[in-house]
XYZ file of C-alpha atoms in Angstrom:
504
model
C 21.194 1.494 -53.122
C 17.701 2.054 -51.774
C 19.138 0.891 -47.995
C 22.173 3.072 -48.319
C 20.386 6.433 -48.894
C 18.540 5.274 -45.987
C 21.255 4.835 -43.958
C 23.217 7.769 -45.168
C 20.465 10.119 -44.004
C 19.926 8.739 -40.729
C 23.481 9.229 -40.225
C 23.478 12.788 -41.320
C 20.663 13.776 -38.890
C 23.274 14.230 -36.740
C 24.008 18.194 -35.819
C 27.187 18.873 -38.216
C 28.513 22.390 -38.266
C 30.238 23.557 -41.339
C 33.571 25.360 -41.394
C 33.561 29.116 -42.281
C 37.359 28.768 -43.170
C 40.119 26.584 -44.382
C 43.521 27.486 -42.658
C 46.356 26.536 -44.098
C 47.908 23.285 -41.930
C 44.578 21.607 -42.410
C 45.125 18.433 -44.432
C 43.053 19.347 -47.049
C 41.167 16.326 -49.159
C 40.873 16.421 -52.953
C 39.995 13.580 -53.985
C 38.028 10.087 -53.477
C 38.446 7.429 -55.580
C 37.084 3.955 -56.080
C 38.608 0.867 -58.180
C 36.553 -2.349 -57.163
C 36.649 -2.793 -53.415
C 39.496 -0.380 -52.998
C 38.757 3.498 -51.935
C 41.552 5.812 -52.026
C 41.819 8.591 -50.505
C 44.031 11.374 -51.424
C 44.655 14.839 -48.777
C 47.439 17.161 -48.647
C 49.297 15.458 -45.407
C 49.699 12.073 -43.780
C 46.072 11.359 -42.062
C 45.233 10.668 -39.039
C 41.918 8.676 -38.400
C 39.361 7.176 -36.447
C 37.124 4.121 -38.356
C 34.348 2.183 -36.735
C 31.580 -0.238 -38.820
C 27.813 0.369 -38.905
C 25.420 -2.528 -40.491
C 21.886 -2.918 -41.762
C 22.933 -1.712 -44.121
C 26.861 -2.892 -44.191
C 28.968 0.546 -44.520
C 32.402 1.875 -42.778
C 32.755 5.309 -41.396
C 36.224 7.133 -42.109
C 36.740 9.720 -39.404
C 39.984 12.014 -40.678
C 41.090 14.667 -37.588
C 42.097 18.372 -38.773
C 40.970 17.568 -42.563
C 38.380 19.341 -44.578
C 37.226 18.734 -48.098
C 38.030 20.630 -51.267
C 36.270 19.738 -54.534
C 35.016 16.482 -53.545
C 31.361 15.626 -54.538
C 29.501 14.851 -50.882
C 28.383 11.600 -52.560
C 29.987 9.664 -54.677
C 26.984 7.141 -56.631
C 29.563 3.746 -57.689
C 27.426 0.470 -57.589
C 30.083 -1.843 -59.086
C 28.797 -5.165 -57.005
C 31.220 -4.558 -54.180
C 30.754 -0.363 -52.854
C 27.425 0.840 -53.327
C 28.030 4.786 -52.995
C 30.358 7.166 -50.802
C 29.038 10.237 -49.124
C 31.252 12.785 -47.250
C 30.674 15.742 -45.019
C 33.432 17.813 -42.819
C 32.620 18.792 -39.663
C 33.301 20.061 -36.493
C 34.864 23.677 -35.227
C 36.930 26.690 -36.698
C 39.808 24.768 -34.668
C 38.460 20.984 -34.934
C 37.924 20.089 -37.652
C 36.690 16.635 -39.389
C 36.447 15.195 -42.796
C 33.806 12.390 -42.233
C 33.964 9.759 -45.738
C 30.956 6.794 -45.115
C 31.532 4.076 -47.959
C 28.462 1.543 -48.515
C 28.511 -1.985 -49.206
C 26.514 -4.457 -50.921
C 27.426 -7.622 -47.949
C 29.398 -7.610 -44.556
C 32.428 -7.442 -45.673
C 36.557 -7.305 -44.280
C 38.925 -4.052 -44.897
C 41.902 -3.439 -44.409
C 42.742 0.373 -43.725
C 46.497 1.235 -44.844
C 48.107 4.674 -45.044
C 50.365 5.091 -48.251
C 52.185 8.900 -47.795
C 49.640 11.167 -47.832
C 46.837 8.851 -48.839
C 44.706 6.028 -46.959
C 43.732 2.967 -48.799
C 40.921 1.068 -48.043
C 40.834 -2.770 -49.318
C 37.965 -5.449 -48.835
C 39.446 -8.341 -47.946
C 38.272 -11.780 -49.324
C 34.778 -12.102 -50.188
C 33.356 -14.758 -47.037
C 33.303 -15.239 -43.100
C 36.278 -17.087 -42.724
C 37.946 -14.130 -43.859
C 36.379 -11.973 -41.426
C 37.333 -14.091 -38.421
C 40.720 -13.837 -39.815
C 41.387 -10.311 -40.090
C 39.037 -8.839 -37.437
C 40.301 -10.851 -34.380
C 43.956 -11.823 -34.978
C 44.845 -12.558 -31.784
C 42.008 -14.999 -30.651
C 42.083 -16.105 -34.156
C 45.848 -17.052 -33.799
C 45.271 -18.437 -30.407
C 42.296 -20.948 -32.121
C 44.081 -21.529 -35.518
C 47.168 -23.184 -32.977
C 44.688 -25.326 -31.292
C 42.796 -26.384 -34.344
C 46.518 -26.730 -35.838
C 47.040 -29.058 -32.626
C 44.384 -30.823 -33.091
C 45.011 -31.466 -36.543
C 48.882 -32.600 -35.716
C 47.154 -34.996 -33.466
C 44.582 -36.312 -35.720
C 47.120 -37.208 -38.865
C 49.290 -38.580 -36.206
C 46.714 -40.800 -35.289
C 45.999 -40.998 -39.019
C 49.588 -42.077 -39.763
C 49.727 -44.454 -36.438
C 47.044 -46.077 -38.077
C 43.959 -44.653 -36.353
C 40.467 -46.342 -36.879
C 37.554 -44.109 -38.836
C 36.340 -43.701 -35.237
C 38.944 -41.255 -33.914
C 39.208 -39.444 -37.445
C 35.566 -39.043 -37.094
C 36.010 -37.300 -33.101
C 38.599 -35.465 -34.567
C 36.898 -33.799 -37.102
C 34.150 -33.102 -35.058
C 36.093 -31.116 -32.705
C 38.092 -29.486 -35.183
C 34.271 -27.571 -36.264
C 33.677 -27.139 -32.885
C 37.053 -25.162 -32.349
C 36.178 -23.435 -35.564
C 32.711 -22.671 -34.341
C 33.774 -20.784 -31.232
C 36.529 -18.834 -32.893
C 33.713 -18.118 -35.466
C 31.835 -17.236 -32.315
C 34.955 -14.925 -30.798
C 35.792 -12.725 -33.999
C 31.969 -11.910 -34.183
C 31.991 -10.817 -30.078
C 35.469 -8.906 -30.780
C 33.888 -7.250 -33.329
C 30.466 -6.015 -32.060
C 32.341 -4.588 -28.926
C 35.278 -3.215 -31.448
C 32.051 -1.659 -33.689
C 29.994 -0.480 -30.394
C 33.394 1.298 -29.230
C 33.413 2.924 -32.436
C 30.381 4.214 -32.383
C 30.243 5.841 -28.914
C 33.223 7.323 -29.791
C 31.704 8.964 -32.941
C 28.835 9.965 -30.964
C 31.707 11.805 -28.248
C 33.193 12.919 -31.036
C 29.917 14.761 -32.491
C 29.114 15.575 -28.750
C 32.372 17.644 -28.434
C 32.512 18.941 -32.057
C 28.728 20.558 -31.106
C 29.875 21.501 -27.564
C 32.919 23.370 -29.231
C 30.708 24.971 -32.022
C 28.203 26.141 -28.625
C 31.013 27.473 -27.419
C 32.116 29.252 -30.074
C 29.249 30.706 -31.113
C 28.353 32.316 -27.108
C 32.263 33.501 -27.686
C 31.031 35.261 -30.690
C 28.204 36.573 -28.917
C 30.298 37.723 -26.317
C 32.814 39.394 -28.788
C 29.551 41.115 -30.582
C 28.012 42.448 -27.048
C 31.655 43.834 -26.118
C 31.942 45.646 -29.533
C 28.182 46.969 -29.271
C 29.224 47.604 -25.493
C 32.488 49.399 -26.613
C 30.506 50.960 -29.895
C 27.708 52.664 -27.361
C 30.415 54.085 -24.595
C 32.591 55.554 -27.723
C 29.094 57.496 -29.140
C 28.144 58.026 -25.274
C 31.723 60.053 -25.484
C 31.280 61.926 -28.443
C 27.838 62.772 -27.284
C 29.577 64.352 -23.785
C 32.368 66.012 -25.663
C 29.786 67.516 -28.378
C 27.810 68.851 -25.508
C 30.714 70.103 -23.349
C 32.118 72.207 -26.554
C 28.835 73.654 -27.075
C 28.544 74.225 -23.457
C 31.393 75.993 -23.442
C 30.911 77.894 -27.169
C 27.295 79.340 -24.960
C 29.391 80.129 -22.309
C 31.772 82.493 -24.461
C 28.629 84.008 -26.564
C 27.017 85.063 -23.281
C 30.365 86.625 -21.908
C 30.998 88.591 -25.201
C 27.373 89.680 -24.819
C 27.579 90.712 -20.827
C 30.975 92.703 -21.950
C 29.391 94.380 -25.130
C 26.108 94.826 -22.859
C 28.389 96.796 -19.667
C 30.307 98.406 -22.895
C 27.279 100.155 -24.186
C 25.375 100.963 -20.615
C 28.605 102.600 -20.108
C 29.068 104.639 -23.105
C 24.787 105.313 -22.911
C 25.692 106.217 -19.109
C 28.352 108.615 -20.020
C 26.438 110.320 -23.079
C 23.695 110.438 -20.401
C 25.848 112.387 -17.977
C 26.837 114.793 -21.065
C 23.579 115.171 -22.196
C 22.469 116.034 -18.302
C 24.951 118.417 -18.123
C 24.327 120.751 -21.180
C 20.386 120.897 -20.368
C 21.639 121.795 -17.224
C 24.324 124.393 -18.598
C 21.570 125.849 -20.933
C 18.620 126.064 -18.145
C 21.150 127.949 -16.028
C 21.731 130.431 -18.772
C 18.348 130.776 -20.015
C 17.489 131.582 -16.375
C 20.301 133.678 -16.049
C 18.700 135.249 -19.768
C 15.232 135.644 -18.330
C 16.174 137.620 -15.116
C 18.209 139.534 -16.708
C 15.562 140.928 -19.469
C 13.232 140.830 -15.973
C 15.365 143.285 -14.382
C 15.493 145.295 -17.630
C 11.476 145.298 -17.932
C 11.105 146.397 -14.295
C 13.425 149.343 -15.015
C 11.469 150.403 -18.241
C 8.274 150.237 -16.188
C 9.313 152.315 -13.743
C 10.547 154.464 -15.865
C 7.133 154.638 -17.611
C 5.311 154.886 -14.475
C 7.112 157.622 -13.547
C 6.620 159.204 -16.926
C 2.709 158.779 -16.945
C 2.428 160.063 -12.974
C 4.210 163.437 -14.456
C 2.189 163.160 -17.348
C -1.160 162.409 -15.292
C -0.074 164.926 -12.152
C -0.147 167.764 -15.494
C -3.252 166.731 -17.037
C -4.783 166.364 -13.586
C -3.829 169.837 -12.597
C -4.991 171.134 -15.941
C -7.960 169.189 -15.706
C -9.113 170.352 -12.232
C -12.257 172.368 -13.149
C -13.177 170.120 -16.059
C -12.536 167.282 -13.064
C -15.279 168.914 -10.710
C -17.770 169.781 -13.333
C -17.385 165.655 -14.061
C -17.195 164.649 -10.789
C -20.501 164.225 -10.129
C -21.361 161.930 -13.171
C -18.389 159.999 -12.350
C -19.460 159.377 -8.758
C -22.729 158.353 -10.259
C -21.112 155.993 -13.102
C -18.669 154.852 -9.898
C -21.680 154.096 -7.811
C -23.384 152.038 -10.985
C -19.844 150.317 -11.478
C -20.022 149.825 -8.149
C -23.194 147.846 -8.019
C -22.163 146.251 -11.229
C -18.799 144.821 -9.625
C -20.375 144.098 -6.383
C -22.836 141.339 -9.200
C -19.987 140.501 -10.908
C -18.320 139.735 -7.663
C -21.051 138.067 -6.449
C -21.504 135.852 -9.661
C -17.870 135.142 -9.265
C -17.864 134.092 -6.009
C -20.690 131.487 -6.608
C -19.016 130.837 -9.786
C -15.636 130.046 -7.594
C -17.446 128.034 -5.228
C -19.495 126.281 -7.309
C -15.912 125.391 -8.731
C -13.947 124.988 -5.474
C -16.873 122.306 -4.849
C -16.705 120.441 -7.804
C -12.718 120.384 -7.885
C -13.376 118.993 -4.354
C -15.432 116.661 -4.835
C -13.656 115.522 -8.081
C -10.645 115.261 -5.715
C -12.541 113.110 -3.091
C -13.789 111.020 -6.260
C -10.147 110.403 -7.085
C -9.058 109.820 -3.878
C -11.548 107.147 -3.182
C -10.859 106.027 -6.829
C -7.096 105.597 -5.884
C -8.171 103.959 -2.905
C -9.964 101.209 -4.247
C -7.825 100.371 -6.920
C -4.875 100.736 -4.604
C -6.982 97.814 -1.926
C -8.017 95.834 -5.188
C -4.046 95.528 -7.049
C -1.375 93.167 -5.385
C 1.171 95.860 -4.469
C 1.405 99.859 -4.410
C 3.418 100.735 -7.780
C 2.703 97.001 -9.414
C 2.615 97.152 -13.113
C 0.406 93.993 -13.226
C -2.816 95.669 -12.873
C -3.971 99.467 -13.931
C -3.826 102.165 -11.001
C -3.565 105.956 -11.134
C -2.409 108.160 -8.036
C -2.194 112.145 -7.789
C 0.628 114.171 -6.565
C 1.724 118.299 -6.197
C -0.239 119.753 -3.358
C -0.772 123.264 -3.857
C 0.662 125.014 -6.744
C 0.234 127.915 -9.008
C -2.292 128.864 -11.779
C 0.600 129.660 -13.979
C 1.509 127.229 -17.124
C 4.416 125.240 -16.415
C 7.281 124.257 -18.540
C 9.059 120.666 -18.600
C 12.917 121.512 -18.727
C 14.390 118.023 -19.163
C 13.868 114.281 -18.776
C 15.869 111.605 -17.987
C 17.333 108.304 -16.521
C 19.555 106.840 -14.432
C 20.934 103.571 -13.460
C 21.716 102.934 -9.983
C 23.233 100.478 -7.467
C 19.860 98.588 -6.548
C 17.224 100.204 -8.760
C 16.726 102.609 -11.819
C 15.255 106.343 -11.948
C 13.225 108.002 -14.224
C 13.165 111.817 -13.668
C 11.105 114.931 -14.889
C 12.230 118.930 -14.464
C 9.451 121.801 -14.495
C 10.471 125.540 -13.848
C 8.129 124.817 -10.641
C 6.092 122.326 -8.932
C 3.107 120.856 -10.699
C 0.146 118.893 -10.506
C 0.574 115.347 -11.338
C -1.124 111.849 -11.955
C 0.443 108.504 -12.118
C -1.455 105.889 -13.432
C -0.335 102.241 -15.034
C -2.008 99.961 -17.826
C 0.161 96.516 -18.152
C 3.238 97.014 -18.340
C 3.364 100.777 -19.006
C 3.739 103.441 -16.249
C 1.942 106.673 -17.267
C 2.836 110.322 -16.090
C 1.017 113.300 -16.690
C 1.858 116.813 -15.933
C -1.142 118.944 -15.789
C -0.994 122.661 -17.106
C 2.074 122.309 -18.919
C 4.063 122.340 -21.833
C 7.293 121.034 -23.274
C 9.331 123.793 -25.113
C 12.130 122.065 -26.208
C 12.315 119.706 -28.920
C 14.986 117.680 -27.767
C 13.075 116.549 -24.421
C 10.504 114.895 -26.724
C 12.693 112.447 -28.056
C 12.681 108.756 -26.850
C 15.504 107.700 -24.386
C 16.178 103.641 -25.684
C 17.043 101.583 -21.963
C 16.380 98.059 -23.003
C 20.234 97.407 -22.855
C 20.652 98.446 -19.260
C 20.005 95.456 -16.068
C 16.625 97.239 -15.724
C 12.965 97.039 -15.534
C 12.807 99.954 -17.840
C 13.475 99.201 -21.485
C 11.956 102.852 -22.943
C 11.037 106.173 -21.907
C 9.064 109.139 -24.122
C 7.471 112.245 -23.655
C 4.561 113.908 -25.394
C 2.386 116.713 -25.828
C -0.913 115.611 -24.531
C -4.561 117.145 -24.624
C -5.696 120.132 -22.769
C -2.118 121.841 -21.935
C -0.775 118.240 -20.501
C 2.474 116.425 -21.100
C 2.069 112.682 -20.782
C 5.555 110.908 -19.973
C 5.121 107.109 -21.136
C 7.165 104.383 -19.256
C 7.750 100.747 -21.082
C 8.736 98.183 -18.704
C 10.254 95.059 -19.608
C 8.009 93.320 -16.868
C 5.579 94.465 -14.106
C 7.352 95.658 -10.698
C 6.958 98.152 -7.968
C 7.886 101.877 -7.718
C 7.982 104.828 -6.294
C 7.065 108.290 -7.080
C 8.259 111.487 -4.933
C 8.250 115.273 -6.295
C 10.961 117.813 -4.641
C 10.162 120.926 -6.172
C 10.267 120.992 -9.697
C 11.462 117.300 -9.781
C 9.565 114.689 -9.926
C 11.065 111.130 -9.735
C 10.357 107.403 -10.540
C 12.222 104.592 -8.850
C 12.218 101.057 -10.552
C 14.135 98.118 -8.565
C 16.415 95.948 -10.506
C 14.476 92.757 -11.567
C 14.440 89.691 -9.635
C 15.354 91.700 -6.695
């Protein structure tokens, strides 16, 4: 038993590959069984097998093509003086497959393999050598048997012709030596048969490992294609996810250009409205305002002409009380004289002293606006602070702002400011805010106070707002969406502010 398991686990060092499945037209072994020296073996279809002998120690090796195993033990312990044990093991690929069945001996023995239906029997034959030689070589054995058979005729004829003990004795002699070299035969016959067997167990493993290689790189193959096929399928959901959104952005943004042209439209329009009732109402309230002139000139007169009546009465009445006062009034005229001619004087240097300082505040400004225009990147730039004058010569007289406004043009945007007449301006700019202040005026109505919203036109200007500022001034406060040149020009009582479009 000890040189079996030996044996039986050399044997199964061999690379085996078991079979994932069992399909159906497999013959499909159930049972091994042993009675003495006979091993049956029991599948569900005729066999068909491949047998070669192994020694050292003595065992047979059962190859059974397209078989695999079902409920049989792999080994089988029996020990009843003739087979030691049985051990089996299937083999091979998904599509070759082998049931392998190794039976042990205790001696070198003779079988005889026999198929019986669907079952192959396996008998030991006699229990010495003479046996062997029989079975194992028939043909050389037949071929020695019929000489030793001729020799034998030929020694009981001699035997019967009344031979001497001599030729008996030669007789018999070569009748062991025939035996001997058929002895000698069987044995060769059956090494070579055994060695034949073997190497083709050893191609047999050979292939049945080749074929399991090459079914397991076509698995690999199948599992890189699927992973190959499983990538390019989420590569195209990817594309068509992205695409839809694409597209889904593409609609949002031209819902939002046509609400966006909707509104500038509609602001444009209530724009144009607006423009025209201030302009309506300034024409009437001019039209108001001369007309109460004209009426106020005609009442002065009229009083004028009243009080020279009156005066021309009193000053005829008067005439001696006129003469007796004459001479105190020429005195007080000569000491109001004096006093004007001082007054006039101190006004004068007063006016000068003035006119001088206004000048050189002026020249301070200038050079001011000078430097800061050198030191920032471009005239108008909202990047940087700068402040610039504008108005020339005007009046003394308080101004009044009579509207404010915007308007969106072909290549750029306009801010504009209305006064009753021209007046004296600054422009200065902090960030992103343009600043414009009116000097000596006032804003009368209400409405030109409140905010004008531009954020939704395709402009730099995204707010405009005027208010009341310190010391009679109206500051006019310009929010840009981003820093960009201008340009300022007054006409009259307009004063205007052109902003290019961004990004041209």
């Amino acid at each position: 038993m000890r040189g079996l398991a030996v044996s039986l686990l050399g044997l199964w060092l061999v690379p085996l590959v078991a079979l994932a499945q069992q399909p159906a037209d497999y013959n499909t072994i159930t049972s091994v069984n042993v009675s003495g020296g006979t091993v049956e073996i029991s599948g569900s279809k005729k066999p068909d097998f491949n047998s070669f002998t192994m020694t050292d120690p003595p065992r047979l090796v059962i190859d059974v093509s397209g078989a695999v195993f079902k409920d049989v033990p792999e080994e089988l312990p029996v020990g009843n003086g003739t087979v030691t044990g049985i051990r089996t093991q299937a083999y091979g690929t998904e599509s070759s497959s082998i049931a392998r069945i190794l039976i042990g001996y205790e001696r070198e023995v003779e079988t005889d393999i026999q198929t019986s239906g669907n079952k192959l029997v396996v008998k030991v034959l006699g229990s010495g050598g003479g046996a062997v030689v029989a079975q194992v070589t028939p043909s050389e054995g037949q071929g020695t048997s019929a000489q030793g058979a001729t020799a034998q005729g030929a020694t009981a004829a001699n035997t019967q012709a009344g031979s001497n003990a001599q030729d008996a004795a030669r007789a018999a002699a070569s009748d062991r030596e025939a035996q001997e070299k058929a002895v000698k035969a069987a044995a060769d016959a059956a090494r070579a048969e055994r060695e034949a067997q073997e190497k083709a167990a050893a191609e047999a493993t050979a292939r049945a490992k080749a074929d399991a290689d090459a079914e397991k790189k076509r698995q690999e193959e199948a599992q890189a294609a699927a992973k190959r096929q499983d990538e390019e399928r989420r590569a195209s959901e990817q594309a068509a996810a992205a695409e839809k959104k694409r597209q889904e952005e593409e609609a949002q943004a031209a819902a939002k250009r046509a609400e966006d042209e909707r509104r500038a439209t509609a602001q444009a329009a209530a724009d144009q409205k607006r423009q025209q009732e201030a302009d309506a109402k300034t024409a009437a309230k001019t039209a108001a305002e001369e007309k109460r002139a004209a009426a106020q000139a005609a009442a002065e007169e009229r009083q004028a002409a009243a009080k020279t009546a009156a005066e021309q009465k009193r000053a005829a009445a008067q005439t001696a009380s006129e003469a007796k006062r004459l001479k105190d009034e020429e005195r007080q005229a000569a000491a109001q004289a004096r006093r004007e001619e001082q007054q006039s004087a101190r006004e004068a240097a007063a006016d000068q002293k003035r006119q001088r300082a206004a000048e050189a505040r002026e020249r301070r400004e200038q050079a001011l606006a000078a430097r800061e225009s050198r030191a920032r990147p471009s005239q108008g730039s909202a990047a940087a602070e700068s402040r610039e004058s504008g108005g020339g010569s005007v009046s003394s007289r308080r101004k009044t702002m009579t509207q404010i406004g915007f308007q969106q043009q072909s290549d750029s945007s306009r801010v504009f400011v209305r006064t009753n007449e021209p007046v004296r301006y600054t422009v200065g700019t902090s960030g992103n805010q343009v600043v414009l202040e009116l000097e000596n005026t006032r804003v009368v109505e209400s409405n030109n106070t409140l905010p004008l919203d531009t954020h939704f036109f395709p402009s730099a200007v995204s707010r405009v707002e005027a208010f009341s500022g310190a010391g009679q001034t109206v500051r006019v406060v310009i929010q840009l969406k981003q820093g960009v040149r201008y340009e300022t020009r007054q006409e009259g009582g307009l004063i205007t502010l052109d902003f290019p479009r961004p990004g041209r």
